[in-house]
Every structure is written in structure tokens, then in C-alpha cells.
Coordinates of N, CA and C and ligand atoms in Angstrom, one line a residue:
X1 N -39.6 28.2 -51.5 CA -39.5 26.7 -51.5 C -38.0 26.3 -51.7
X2 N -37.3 27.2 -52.9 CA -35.8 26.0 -52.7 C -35.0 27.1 -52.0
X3 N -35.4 28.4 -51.6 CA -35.1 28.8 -50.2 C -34.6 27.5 -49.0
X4 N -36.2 26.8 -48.9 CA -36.0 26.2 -48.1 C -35.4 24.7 -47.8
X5 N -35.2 24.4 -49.0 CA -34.6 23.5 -50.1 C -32.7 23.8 -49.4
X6 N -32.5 24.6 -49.9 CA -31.0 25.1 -49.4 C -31.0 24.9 -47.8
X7 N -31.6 25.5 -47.3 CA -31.1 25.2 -45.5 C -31.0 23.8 -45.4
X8 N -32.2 23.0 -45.8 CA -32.5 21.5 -45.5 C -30.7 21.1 -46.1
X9 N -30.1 21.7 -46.8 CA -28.9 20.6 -47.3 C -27.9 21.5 -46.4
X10 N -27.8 22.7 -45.9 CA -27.2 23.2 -44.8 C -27.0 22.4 -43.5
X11 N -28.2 21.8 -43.3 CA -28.7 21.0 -42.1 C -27.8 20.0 -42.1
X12 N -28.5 19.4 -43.1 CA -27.4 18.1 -43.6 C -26.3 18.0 -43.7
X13 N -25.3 19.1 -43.6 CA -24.3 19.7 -44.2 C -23.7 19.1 -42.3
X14 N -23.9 20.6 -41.5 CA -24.0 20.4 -40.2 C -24.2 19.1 -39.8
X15 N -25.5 18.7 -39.8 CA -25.4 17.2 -39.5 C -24.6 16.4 -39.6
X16 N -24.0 16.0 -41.2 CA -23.1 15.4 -41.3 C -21.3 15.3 -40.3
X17 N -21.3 17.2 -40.7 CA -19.6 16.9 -40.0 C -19.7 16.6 -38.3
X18 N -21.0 17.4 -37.5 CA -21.0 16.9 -36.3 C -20.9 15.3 -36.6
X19 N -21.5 14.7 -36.8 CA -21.2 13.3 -37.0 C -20.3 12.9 -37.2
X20 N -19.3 13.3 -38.3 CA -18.3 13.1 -38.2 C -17.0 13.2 -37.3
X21 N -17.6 14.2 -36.3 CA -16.6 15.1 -35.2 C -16.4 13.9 -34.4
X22 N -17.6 13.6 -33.9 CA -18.1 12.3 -32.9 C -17.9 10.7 -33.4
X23 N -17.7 10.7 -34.7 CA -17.1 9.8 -34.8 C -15.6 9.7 -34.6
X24 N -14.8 10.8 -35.2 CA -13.7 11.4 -34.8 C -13.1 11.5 -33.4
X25 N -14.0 11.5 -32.2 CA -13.8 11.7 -31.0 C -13.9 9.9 -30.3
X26 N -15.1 9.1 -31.2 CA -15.4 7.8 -30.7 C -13.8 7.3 -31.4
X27 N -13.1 7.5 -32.7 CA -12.1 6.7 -32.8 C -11.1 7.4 -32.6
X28 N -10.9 8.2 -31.2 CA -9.5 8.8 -30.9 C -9.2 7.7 -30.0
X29 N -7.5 7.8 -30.1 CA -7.2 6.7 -29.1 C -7.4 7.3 -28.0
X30 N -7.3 5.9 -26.8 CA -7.4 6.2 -25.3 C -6.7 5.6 -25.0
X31 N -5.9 5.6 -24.2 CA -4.6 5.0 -23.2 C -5.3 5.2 -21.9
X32 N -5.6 4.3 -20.8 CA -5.7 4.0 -19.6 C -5.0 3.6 -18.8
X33 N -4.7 4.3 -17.8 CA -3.8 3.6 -17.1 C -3.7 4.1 -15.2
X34 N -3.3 2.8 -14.7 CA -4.0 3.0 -13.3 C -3.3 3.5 -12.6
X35 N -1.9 3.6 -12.6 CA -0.7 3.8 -11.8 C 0.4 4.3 -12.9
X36 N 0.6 5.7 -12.9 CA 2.3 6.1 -13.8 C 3.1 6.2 -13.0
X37 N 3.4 6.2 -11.8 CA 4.7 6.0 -11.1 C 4.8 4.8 -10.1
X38 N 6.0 3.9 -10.1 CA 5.9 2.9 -10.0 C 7.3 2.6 -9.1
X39 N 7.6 1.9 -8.2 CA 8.8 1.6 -7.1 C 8.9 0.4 -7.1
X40 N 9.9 -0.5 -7.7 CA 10.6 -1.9 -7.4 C 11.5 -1.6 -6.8
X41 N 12.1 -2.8 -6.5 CA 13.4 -3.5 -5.7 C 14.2 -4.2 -7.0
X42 N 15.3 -4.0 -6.9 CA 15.9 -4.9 -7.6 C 15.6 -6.6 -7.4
X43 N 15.6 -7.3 -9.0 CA 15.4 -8.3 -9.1 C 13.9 -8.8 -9.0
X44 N 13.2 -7.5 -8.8 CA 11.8 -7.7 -8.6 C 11.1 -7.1 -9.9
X45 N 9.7 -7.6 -10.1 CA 9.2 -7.5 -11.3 C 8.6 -5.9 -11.4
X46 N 7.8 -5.8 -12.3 CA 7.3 -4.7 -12.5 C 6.1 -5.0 -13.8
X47 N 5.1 -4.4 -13.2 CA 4.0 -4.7 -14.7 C 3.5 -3.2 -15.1
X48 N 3.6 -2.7 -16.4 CA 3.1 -1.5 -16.5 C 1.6 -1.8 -17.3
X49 N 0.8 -1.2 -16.1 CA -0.6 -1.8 -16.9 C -1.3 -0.6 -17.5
X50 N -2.0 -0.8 -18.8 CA -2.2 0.2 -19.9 C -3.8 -0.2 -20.6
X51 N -4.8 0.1 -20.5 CA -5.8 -0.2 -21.5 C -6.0 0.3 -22.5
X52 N -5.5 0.0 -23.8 CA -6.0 1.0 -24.9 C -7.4 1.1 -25.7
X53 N -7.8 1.8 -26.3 CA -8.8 1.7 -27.5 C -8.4 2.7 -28.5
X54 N -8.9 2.1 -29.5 CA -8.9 3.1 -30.9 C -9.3 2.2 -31.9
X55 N -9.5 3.0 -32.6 CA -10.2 2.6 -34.0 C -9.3 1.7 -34.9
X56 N -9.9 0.4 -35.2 CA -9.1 -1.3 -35.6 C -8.2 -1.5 -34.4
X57 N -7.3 -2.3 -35.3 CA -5.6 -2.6 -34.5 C -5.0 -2.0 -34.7
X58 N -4.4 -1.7 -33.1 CA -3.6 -0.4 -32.6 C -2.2 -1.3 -32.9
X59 N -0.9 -0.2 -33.0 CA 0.5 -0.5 -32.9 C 0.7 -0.3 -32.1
X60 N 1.5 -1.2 -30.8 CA 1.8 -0.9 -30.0 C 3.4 -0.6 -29.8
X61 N 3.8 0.4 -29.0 CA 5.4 1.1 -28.8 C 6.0 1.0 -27.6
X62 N 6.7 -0.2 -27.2 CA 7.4 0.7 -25.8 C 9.0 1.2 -25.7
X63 N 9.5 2.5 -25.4 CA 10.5 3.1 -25.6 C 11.1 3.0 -23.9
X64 N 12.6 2.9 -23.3 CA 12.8 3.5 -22.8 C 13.6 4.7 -22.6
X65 N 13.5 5.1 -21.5 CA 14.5 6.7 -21.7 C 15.3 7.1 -20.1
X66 N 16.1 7.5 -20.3 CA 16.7 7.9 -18.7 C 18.2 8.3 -19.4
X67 N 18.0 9.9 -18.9 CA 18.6 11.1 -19.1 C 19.3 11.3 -20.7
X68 N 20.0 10.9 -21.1 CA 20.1 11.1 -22.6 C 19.7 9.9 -23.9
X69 N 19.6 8.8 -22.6 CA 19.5 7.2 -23.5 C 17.9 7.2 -23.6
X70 N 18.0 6.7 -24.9 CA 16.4 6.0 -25.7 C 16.3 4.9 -26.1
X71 N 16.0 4.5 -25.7 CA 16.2 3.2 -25.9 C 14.9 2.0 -26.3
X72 N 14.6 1.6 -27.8 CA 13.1 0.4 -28.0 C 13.0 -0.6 -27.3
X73 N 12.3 -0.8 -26.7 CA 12.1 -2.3 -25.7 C 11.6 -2.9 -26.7
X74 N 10.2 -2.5 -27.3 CA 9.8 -3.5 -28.6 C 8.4 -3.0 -29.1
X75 N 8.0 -3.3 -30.1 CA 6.8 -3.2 -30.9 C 6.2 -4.5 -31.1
X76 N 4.4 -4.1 -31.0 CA 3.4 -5.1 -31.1 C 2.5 -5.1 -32.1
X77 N 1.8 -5.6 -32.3 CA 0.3 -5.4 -33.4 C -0.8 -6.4 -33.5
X78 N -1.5 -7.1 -32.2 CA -1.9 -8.4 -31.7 C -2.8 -8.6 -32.9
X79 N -2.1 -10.1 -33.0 CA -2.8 -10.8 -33.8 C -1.7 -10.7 -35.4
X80 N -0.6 -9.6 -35.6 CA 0.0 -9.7 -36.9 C 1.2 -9.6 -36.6
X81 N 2.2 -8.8 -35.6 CA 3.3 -9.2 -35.0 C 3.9 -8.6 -34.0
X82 N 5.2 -9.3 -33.2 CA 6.0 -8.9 -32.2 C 7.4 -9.0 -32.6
X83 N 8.0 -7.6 -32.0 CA 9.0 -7.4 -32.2 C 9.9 -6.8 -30.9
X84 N 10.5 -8.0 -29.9 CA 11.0 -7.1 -28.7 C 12.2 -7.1 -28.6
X85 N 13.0 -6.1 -28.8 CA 14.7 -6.1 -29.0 C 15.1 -6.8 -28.0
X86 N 16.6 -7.9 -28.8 CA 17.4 -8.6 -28.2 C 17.3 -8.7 -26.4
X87 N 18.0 -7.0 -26.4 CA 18.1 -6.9 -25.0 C 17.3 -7.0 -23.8
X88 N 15.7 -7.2 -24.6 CA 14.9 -7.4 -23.2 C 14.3 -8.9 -23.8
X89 N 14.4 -9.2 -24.8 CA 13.2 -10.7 -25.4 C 13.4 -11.5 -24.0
X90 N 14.3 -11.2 -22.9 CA 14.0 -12.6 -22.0 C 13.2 -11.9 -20.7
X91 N 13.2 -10.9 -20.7 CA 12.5 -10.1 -19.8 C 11.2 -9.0 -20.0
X92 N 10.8 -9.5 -21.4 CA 9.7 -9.1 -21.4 C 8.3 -9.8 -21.7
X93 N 6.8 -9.4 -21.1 CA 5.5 -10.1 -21.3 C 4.9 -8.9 -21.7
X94 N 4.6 -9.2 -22.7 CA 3.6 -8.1 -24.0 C 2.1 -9.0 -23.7
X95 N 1.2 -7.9 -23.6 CA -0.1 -7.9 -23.5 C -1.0 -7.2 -25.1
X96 N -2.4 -7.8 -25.5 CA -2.9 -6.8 -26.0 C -3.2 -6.0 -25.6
X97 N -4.1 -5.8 -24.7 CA -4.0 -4.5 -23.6 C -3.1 -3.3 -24.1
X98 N -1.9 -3.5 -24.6 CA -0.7 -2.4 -24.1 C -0.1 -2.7 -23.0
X99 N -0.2 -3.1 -22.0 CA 0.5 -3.5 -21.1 C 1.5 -4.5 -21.2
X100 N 2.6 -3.9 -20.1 CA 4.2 -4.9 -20.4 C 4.3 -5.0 -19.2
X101 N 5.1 -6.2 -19.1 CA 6.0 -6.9 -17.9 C 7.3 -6.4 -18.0
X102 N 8.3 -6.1 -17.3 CA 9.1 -6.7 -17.2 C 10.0 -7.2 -15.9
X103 N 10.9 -8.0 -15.9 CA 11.0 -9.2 -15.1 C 12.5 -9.2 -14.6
X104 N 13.3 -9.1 -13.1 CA 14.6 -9.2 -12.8 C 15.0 -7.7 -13.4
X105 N 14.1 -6.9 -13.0 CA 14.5 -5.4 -12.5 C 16.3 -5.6 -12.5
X106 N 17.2 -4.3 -12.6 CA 18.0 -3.8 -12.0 C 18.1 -2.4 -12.1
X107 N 19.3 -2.2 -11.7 CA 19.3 -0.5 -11.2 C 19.1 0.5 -12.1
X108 N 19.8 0.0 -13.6 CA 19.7 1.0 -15.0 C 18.4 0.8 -15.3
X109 N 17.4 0.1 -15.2 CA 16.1 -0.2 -15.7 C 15.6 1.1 -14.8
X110 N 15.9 1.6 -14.4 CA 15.6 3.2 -13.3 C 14.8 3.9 -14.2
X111 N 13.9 4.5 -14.5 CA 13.5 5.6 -15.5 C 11.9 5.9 -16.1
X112 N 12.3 6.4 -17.3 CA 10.9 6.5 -17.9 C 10.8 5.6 -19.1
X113 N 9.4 5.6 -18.5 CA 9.1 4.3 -19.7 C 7.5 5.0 -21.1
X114 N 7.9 5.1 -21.9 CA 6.9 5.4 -23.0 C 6.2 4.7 -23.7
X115 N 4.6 4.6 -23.9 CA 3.8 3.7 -24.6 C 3.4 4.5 -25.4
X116 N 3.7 4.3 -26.9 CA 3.3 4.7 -28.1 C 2.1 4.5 -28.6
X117 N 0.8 4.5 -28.8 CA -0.2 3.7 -29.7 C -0.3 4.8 -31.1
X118 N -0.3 3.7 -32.2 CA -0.7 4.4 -33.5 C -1.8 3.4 -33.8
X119 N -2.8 3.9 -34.3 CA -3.9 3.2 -35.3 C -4.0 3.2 -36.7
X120 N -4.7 2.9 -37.1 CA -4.7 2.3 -38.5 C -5.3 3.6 -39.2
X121 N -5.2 4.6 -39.2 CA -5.4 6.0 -39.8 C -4.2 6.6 -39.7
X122 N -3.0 6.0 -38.6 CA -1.6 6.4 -38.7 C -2.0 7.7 -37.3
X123 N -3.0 8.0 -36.6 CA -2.3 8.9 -35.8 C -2.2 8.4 -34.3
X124 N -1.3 9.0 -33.6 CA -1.2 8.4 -32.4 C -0.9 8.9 -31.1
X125 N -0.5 8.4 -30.0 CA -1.0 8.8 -29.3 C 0.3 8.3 -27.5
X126 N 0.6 8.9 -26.9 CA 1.6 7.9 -25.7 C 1.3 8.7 -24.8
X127 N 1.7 7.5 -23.6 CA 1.2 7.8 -22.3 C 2.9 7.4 -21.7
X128 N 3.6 8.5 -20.4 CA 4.6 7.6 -19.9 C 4.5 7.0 -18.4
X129 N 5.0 6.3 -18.2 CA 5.6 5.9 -16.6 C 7.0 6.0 -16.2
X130 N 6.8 6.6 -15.3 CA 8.4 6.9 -14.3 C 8.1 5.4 -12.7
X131 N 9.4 5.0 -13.5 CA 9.8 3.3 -12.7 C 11.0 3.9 -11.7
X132 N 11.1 3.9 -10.9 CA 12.2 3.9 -9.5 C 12.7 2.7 -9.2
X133 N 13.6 1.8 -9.1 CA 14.5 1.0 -8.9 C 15.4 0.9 -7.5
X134 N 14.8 0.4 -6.5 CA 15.5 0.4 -5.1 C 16.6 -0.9 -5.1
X135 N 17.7 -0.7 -4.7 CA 18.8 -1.6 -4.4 C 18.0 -2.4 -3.2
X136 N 18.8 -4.2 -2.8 CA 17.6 -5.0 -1.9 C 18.4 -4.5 -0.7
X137 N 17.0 -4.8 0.1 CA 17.5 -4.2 1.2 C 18.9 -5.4 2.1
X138 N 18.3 -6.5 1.6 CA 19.7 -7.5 2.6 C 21.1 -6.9 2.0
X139 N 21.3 -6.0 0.9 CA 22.8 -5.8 0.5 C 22.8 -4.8 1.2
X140 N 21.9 -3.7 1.8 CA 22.0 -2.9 2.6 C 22.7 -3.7 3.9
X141 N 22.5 -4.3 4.2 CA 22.1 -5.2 5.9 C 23.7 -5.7 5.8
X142 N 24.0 -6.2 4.6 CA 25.7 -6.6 4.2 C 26.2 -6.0 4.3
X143 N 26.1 -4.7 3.5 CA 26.9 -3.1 4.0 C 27.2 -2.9 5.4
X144 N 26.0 -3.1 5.9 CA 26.4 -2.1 7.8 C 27.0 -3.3 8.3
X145 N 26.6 -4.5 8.3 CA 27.7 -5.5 9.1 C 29.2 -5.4 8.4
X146 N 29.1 -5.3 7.5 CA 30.6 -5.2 6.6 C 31.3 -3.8 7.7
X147 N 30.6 -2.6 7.3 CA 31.5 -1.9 8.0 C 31.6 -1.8 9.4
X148 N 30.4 -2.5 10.1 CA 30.4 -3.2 12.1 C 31.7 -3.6 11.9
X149 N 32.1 -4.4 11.2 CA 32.9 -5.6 11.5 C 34.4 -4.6 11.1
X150 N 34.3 -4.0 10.1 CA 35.6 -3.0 10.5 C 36.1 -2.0 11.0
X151 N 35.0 -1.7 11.5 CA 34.9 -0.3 13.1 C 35.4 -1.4 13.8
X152 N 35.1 -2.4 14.3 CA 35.7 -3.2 15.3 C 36.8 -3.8 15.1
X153 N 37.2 -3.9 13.9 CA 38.5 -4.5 14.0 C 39.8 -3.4 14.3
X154 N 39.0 -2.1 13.7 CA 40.1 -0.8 14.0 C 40.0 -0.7 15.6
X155 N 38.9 -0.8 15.9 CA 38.5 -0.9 17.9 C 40.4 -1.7 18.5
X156 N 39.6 -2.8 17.8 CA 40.9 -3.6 18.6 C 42.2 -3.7 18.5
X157 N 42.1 -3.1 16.9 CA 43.5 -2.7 16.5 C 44.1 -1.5 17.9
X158 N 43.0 -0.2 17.9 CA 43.6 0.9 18.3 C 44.0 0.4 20.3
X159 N 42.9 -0.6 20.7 CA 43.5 -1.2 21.9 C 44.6 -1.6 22.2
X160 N 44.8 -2.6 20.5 CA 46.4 -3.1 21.1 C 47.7 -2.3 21.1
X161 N 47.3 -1.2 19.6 CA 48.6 -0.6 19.7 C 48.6 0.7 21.2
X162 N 47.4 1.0 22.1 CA 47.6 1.7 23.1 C 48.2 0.5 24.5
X163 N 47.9 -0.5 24.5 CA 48.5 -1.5 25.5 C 50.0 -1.6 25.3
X164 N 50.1 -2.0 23.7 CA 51.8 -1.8 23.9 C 52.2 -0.5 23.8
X165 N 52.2 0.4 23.8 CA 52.5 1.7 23.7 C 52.6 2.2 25.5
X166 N 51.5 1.5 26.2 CA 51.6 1.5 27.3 C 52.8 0.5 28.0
X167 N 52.8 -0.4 28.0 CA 53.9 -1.2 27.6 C 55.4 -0.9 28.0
X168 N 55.5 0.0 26.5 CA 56.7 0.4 26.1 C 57.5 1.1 27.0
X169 N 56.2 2.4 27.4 CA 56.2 3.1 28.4 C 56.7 3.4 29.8
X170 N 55.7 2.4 30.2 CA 56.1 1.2 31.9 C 57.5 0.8 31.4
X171 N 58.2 0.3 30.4 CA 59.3 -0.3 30.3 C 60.3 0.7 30.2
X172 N 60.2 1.7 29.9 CA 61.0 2.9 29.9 C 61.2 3.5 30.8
X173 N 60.2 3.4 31.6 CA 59.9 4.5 32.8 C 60.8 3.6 33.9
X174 N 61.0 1.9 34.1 CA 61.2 1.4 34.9 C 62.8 1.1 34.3
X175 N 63.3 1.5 32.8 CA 64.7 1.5 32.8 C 65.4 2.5 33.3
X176 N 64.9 3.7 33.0 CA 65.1 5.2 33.4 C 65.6 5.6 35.2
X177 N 64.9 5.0 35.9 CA 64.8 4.7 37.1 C 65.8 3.8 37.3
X178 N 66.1 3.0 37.1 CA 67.1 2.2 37.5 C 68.7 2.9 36.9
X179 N 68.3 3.6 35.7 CA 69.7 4.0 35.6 C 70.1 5.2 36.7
X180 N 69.0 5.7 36.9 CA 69.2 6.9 37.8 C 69.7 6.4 39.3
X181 N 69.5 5.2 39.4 CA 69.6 4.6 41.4 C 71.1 4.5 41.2
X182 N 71.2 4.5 42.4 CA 73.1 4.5 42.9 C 73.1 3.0 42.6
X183 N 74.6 3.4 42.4 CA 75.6 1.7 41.8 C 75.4 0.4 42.6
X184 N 75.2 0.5 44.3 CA 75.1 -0.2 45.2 C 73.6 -1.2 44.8
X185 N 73.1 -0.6 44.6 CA 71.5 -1.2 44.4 C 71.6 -2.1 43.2
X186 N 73.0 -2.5 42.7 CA 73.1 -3.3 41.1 C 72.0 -4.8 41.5
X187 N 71.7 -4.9 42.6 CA 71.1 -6.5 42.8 C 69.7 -6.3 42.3
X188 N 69.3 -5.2 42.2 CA 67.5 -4.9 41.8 C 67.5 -4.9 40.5
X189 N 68.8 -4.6 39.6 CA 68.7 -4.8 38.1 C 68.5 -6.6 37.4
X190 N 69.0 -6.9 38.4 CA 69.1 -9.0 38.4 C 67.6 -9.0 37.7
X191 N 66.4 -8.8 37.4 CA 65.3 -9.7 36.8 C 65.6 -9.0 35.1
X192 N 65.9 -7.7 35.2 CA 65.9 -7.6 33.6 C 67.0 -8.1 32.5
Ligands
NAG1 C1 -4.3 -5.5 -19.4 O1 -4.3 -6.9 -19.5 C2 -3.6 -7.6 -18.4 C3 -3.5 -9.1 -18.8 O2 -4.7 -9.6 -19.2 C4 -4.3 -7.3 -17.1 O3 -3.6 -7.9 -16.0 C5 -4.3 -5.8 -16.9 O4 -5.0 -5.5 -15.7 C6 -4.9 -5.1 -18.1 N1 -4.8 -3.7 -17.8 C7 -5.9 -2.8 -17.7 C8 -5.6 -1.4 -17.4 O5 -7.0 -3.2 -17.9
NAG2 C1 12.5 -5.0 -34.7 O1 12.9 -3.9 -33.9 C2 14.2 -3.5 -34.1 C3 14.6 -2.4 -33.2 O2 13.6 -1.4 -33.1 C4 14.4 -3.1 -35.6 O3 15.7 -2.7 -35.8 C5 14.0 -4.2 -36.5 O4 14.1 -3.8 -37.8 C6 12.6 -4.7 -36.2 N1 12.3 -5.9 -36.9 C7 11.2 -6.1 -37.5 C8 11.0 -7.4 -38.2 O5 10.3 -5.3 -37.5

């Protein structure tokens, strides 16, 4: 009898931590997210979209990073506070979600971007995105006319200096000749 007494609290025993496992597994965080690699244009926006869950109110993290720089965009905790460093407060839209905006791209915004989540048990959890940053194409388009326009100026440059060179040439060739002609012929030197 308390043989069987003992397994029955074994069971329980089992039962319990599975339960616990699964509860453990229902409050791990999850980061979702639809797209981690992402291509703007300068001066164009960018949304990094993120769904999270976890057990209560999550802390939200966004870091960025590209090659030795780390850099905090800012910290969230919907519903108790926000915190988005100086450098981006005009170019950033914080979601509960997890998900961030940001707004008027440029070329150092190039990189990786990190979403932190901690929960209220303290453990946590990040997901990153790699952002590519394309220069606009019309500064491209200003580029090649810019240098059209000085291929052809050297064009016309290298025309003129071959016309007078030619020029110079004819003008030599037709002095040369005259010095050579006999003395009698002085009347043909009369136009120069
Ligand atoms: C997060 O919320 C924003 C704004 O409500 C929404 O546009 C976006 O699609 C959401 N992201 C995901 C992955 O659900
Ligand atoms: C806001 O974030 C900055 C940079 O991470 C930090 O230095 C500052 O202490 C934070 N302020 C608050 C009120 O949490």
C-alpha cells in the first residue's frame, strides 16, 4: 500500500516538473519576424518588423552595429517607458510589437541591426537584421552626365589644340618654302 503510496507522489513529482517544462516553454520568448535582410535607398524609410511574446511585459532593445561600432538606438517597455537616444529621437517609430521605423535612411545607417527582448524573469532573447543602404539612383544619373560633359569638353579641347597645331604647321611649312624659292619670286611673299 504505501509502496504504492510512494509512486503516486513520484507521478506527481513527474507531473509536476513536465508542467513546469511546458510552462517554461509556453513563457519562452519568441521573436517573429518576416524579413531579416532588408535594401533601401537613401533618404528612404525602412520598417523592421518584429512580433514578440513572452511571459508579462517584455523590454524592448534596439542596438546598432557595423564593423567595430555599437551603437543604442533605444529602449522600450509599452505601457511604462521609452527611451530613444538623442541621435535617432527624430527618426525613430517604436511599436509594441518590437518593431521599429526608421526614417531618411543614409549611407552609415548601412548594417546590422539587433532586437533585444528581456522579460520579467530577466531572461532574454535577440533576433538581428542586416539593412543595405543604396546611394539614389538620380546622383548616379548626375555622376555620368557630370563626367559626359567632361569627356566632351576634353573632345573639344583635344580638337582645337590638333587644328591649331595643324595650323601652325601649314604656317611653317608655307614659311619654309618661301625661304627656300629664289630672290626673284620676292612678289609671292607680298600677302604675309
Ligand atoms: C507590428 O506592429 C506594426 C504596427 O502595428 C505592424 O505594422 C507590423 O506588421 C507588426 N509586425 C508583425 C510581425 O506582426
Ligand atoms: C536612455 O538611454 C541612454 C543610452 O542608452 C542612457 O544613457 C540613459 O541613461 C537612458 N535613460 C533612461 C532614463 O533610462
Amino acid at each position: 500500500m504505501w509502496h504504492f503510496r510512494l509512486w503516486d507522489v513520484q507521478d506527481v513529482a513527474v507531473f509536476l516538473s513536465i508542467t513546469l517544462y511546458l510552462c517554461h516553454l509556453a513563457g519562452a520568448i519568441s521573436i517573429h519576424s518576416p524579413q531579416r535582410s532588408l535594401t533601401r535607398s537613401v533618404q528612404e524609410d525602412v520598417f523592421f518588423s518584429v512580433d514578440i511574446s513572452c511571459v508579462g511585459i517584455p523590454t524592448i532593445q534596439w542596438t546598432f552595429m557595423s564593423g567595430a561600432v555599437s551603437r543604442a538606438i533605444g529602449t522600450w517597455r509599452p505601457g511604462f517607458y521609452t527611451n530613444i537616444t538623442a541621435d535617432y529621437s527624430s527618426r525613430v517609430q517604436h511599436y509594441n510589437n518590437g518593431s521599429m521605423g526608421l526614417s531618411d535612411l543614409r549611407l552609415p545607417d548601412a548594417g546590422y541591426y539587433v532586437v533585444t527582448v528581456t522579460d520579467e524573469t530577466g531572461s532574454s532573447k535577440d533576433t538581428g537584421f542586416v539593412l543595405k543602404v543604396n546611394e539614389v539612383i538620380y546622383e548616379d544619373l548626375q555622376y555620368l552626365s557630370v563626367s559626359a560633359l567632361a569627356l566632351a569638353c576634353l573632345a573639344g579641347l583635344l580638337m582645337l589644340t590638333m587644328w591649331l597645331l595643324d595650323k601652325v604647321y601649314r604656317k611653317i611649312k608655307a614659311w619654309r618654302r618661301r625661304k627656300e624659292m629664289p630672290e626673284n619670286d620676292a612678289t609671292e611673299l607680298q600677302p604675309l
